[in-house]
Each structure stands twice: as C-alpha cells, then as structure tokens.
Coordinates of N, CA and C in Angstrom, one line a residue:
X1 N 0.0 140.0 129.0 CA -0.9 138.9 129.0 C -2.0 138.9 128.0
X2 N -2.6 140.4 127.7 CA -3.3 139.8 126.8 C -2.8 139.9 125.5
X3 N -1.8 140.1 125.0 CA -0.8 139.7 124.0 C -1.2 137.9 123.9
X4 N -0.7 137.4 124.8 CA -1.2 135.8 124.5 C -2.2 135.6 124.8
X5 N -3.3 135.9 125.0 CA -4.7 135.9 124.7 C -4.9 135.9 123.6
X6 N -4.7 137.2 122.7 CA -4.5 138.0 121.3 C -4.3 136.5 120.2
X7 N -3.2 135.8 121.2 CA -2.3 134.8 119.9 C -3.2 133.5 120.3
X8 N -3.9 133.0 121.0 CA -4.2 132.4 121.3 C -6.4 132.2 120.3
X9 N -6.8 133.3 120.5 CA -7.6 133.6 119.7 C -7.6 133.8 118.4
X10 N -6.4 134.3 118.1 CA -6.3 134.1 116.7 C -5.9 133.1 115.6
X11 N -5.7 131.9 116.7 CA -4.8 131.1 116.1 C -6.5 130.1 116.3
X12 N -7.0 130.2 117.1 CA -8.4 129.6 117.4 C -9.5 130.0 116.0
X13 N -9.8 131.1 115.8 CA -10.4 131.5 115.1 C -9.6 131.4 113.4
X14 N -8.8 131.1 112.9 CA -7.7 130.4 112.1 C -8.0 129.5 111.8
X15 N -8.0 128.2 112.9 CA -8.3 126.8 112.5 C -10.0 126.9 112.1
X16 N -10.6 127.5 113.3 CA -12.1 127.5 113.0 C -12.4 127.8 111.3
X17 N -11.7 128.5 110.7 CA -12.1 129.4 109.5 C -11.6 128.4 108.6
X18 N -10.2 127.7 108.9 CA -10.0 126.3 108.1 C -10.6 125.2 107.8
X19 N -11.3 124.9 109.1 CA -12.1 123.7 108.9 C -13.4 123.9 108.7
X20 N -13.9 124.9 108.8 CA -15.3 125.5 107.9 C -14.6 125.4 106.3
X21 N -13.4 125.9 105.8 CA -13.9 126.3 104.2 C -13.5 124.4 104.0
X22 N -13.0 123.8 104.6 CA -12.5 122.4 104.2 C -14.2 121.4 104.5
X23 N -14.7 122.0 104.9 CA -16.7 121.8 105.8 C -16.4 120.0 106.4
X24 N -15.9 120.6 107.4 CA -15.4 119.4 108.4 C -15.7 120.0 109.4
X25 N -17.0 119.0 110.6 CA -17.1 119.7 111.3 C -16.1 119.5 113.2
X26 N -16.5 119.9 113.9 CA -15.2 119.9 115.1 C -14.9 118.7 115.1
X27 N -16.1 117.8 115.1 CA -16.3 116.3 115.5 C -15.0 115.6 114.7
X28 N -15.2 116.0 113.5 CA -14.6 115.1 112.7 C -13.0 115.9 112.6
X29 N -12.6 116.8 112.9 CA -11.6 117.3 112.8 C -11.0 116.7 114.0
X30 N -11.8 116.5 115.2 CA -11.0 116.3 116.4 C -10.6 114.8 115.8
X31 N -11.5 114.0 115.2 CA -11.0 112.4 115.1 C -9.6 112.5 114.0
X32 N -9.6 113.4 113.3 CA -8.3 113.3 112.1 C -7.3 114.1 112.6
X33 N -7.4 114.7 113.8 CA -6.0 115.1 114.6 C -5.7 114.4 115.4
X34 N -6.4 113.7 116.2 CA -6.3 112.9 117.1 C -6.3 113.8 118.5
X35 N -7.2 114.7 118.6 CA -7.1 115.6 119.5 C -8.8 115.7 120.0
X36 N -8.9 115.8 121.6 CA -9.9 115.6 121.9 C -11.4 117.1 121.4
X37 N -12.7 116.3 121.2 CA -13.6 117.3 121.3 C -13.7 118.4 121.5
X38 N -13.5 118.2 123.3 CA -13.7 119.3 123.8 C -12.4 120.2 123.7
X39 N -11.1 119.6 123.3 CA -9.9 120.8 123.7 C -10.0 121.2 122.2
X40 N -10.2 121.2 121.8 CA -10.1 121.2 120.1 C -10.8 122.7 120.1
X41 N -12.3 122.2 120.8 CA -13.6 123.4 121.0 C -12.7 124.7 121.7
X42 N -12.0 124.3 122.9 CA -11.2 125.1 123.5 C -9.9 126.1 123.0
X43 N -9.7 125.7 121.6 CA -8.5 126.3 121.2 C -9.5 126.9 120.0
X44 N -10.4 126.6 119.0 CA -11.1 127.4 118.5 C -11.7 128.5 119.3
X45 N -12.0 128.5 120.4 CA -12.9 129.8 121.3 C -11.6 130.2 122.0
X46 N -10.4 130.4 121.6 CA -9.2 130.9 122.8 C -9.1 130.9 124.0
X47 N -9.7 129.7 124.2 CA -9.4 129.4 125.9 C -8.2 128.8 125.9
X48 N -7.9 128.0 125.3 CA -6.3 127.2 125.0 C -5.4 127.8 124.3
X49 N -4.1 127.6 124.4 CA -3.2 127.9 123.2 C -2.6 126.6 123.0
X50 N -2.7 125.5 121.7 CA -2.2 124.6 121.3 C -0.5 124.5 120.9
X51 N -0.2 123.1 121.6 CA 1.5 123.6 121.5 C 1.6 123.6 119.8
X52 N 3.0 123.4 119.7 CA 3.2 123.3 118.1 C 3.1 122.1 118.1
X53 N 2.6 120.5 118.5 CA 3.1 119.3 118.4 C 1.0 119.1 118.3
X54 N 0.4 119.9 119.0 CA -0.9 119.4 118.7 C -1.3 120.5 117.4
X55 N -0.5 121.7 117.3 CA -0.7 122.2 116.2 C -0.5 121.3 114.8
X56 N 0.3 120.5 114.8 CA 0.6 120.0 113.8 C -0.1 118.4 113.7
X57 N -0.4 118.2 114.7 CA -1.9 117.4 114.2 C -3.0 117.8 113.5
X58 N -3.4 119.3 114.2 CA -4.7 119.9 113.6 C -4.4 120.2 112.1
X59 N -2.8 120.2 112.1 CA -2.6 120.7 110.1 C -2.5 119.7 109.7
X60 N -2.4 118.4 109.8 CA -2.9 117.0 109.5 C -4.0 116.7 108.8
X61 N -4.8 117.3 110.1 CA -5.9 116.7 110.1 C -7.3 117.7 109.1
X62 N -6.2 118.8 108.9 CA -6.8 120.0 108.2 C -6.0 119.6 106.7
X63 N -5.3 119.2 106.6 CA -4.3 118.6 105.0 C -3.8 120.5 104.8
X64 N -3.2 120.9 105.7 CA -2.8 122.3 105.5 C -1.3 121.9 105.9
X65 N -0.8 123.0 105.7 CA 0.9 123.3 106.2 C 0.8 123.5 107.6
X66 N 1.8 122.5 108.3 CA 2.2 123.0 109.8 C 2.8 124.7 110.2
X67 N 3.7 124.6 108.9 CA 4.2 126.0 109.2 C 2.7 127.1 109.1
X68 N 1.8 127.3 108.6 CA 0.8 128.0 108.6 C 0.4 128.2 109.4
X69 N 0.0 127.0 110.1 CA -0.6 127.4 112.0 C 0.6 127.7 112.8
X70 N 1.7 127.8 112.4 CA 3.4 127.8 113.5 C 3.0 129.5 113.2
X71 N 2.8 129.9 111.8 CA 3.1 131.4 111.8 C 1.8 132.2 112.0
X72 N 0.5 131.0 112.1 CA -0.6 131.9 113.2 C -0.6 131.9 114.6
X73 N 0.4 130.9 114.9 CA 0.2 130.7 116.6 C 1.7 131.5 116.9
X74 N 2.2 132.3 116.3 CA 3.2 133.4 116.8 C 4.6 132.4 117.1
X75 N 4.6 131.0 116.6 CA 5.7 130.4 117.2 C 6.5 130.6 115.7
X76 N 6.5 130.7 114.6 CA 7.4 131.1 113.1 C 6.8 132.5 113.1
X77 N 8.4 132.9 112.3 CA 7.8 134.5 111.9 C 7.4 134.4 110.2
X78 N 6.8 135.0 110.0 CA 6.1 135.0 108.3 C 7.2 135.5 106.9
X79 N 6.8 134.5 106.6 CA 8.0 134.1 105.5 C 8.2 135.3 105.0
X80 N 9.7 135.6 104.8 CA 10.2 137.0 103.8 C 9.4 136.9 102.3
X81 N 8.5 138.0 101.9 CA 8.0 137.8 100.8 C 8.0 139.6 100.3
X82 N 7.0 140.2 100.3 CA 7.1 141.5 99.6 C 5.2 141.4 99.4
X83 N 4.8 142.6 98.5 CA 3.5 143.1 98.3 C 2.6 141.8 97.7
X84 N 3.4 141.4 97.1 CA 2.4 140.1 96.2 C 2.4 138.5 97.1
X85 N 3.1 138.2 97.2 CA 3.2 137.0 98.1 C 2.4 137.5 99.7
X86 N 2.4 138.4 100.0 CA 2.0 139.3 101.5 C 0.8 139.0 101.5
X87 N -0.2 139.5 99.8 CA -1.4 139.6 99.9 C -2.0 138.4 99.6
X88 N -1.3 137.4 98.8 CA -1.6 136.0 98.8 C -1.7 135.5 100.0
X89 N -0.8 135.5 100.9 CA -1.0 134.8 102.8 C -2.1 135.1 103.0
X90 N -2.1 136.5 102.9 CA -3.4 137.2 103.6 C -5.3 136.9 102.9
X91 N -5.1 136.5 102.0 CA -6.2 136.4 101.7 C -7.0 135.1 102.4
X92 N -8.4 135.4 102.6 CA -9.1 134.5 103.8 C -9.8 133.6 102.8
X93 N -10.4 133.7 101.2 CA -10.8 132.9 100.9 C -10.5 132.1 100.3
X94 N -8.9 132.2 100.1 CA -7.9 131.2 99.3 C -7.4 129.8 100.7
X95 N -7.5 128.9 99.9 CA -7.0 127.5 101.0 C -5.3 127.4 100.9
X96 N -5.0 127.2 102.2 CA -3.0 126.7 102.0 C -3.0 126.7 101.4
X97 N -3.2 125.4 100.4 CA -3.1 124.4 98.8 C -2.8 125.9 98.1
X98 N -4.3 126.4 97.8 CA -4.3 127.7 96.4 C -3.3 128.7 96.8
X99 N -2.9 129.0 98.1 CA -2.3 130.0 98.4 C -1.1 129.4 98.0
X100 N -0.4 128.3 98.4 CA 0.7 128.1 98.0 C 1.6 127.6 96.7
X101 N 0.4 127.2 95.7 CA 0.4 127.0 94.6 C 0.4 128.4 93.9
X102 N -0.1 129.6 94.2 CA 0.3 130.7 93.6 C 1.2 131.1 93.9
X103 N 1.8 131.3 95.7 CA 3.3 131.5 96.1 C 4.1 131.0 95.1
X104 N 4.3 129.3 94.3 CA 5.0 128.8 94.0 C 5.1 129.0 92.4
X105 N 3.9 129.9 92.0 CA 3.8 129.7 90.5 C 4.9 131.5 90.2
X106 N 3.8 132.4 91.3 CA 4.9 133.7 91.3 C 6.5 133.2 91.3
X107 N 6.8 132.6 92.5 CA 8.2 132.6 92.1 C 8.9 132.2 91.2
X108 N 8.1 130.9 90.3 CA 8.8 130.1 89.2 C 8.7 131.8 87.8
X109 N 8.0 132.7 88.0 CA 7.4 133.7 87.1 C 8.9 134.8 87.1
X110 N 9.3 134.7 88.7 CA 10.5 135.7 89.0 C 11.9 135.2 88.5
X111 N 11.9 133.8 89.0 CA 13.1 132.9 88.7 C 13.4 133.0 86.9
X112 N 12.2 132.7 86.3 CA 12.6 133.0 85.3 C 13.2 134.2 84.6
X113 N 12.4 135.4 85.1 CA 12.6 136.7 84.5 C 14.0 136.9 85.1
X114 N 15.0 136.3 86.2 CA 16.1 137.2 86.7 C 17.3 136.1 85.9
X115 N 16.4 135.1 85.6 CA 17.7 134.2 84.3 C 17.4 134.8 83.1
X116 N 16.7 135.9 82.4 CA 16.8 136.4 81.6 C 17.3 137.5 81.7
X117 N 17.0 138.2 82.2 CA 17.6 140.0 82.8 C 18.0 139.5 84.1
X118 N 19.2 138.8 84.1 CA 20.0 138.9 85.7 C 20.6 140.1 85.7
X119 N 20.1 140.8 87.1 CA 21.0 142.1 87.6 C 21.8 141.7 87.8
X120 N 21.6 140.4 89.2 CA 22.9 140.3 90.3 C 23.3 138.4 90.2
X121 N 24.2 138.4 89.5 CA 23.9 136.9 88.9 C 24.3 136.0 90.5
X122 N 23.8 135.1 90.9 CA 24.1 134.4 92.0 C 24.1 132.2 91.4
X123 N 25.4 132.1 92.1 CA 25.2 130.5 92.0 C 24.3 129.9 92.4
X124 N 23.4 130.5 93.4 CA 22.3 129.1 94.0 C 21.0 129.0 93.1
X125 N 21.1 130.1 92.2 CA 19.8 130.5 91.7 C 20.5 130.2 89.6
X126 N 21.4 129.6 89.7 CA 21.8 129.3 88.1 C 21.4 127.7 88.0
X127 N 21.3 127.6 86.6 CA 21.2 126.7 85.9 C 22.1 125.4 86.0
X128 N 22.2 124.1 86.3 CA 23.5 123.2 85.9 C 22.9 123.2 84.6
X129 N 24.3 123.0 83.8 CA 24.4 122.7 82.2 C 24.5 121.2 82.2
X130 N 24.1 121.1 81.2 CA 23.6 119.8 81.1 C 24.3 119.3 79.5

C-alpha cells in the first residue's frame, strides 16, 4: 500500500513541478484540463491517484506528452533507452518539448552513424532508393 502511495505522490509532485516551469497556476491548469480545482489540488499533494483518462487531460492542459505522466504514474514502463537518453528523461530542468527534441536529435545522430558503419545491417532501419 504504500507503494501506491509512493506512485501516487510522485506522479502529484511531477505535474506540480510541470506546471510551475510552464508558470500556470492550479487555477488555470484545472480550466485547460477540464479537471476540477480542488481534485487537481488533490493529485498534486497525493491524496488522489489520477486515472490515465484524467492524466491525459492534465498533459493537455500541460502541452506535455501523455505518455510522460503514463510513465510517472507507473501505468507505461520507461522507454528502452541506455545512459544518454536515461539522463535526458531524468533531468528536472529540461521541459517534455527540450527533452524530447534532444531524445529525437540523439537518435537522428545514431541513425546516421550505423548507415555509415553498419555492424548489423537491418531492413527497418535502411534507406528506400529513390
């Protein structure tokens, strides 16, 4: 039980920390989720655990990724990545947006290097000729 406590506050303290760097306060966050004041208040202080259906209002209403709050509220597991993409999630002062724009820039950085030096050549990851 307190395992879902655990998930339940951390997924509270998450959104809190999102809608502070986005400087939106509850008020207005509750009106751009469509989620009330007070439960809003209730899932930032981990008295609530929000389903995934009001989760994905609050990423709405936050202009974040649903999956972000799915894999803070313990409902997705966190994307297969490695040391570099790991520390990008992890960092608290980077926003979705930045975070995911570097996820997407690393990879375009790897994609290329393994069409030049392919070890293990794979069709889903080749070129169509044109």
């Amino acid at each position: 039980m307190d395992k879902v406590a655990d998930i339940g506050r951390d997924i509270g303290e998450y959104i809190r920390q999102q809608r502070n760097n986005a400087k939106i306060s509850l008020r207005q966050l509750s009106k751009l989720a469509g989620v009330s004041n007070p439960y809003l208040s209730q899932i930032e202080r981990g008295v609530r655990k929000p389903s995934a259906e009001i989760l994905q209002q609050i990423a709405k209403g936050l202009r974040i990724s649903a999956e972000a709050l799915y894999v803070q509220a313990g409902i997705l597991d966190l994307p297969v990545g490695g040391p570099v993409p790991d520390a990008i999630r992890a960092d608290t002062e980077l926003s979705e947006r930045q975070k995911q724009v570097l996820l997407d820039v690393y990879e375009s950085f790897r994609r290329e290097n393994r069409a030049v030096n392919p070890t293990e050549p794979t069709t889903a990851e080749s070129e169509p000729e044109e």
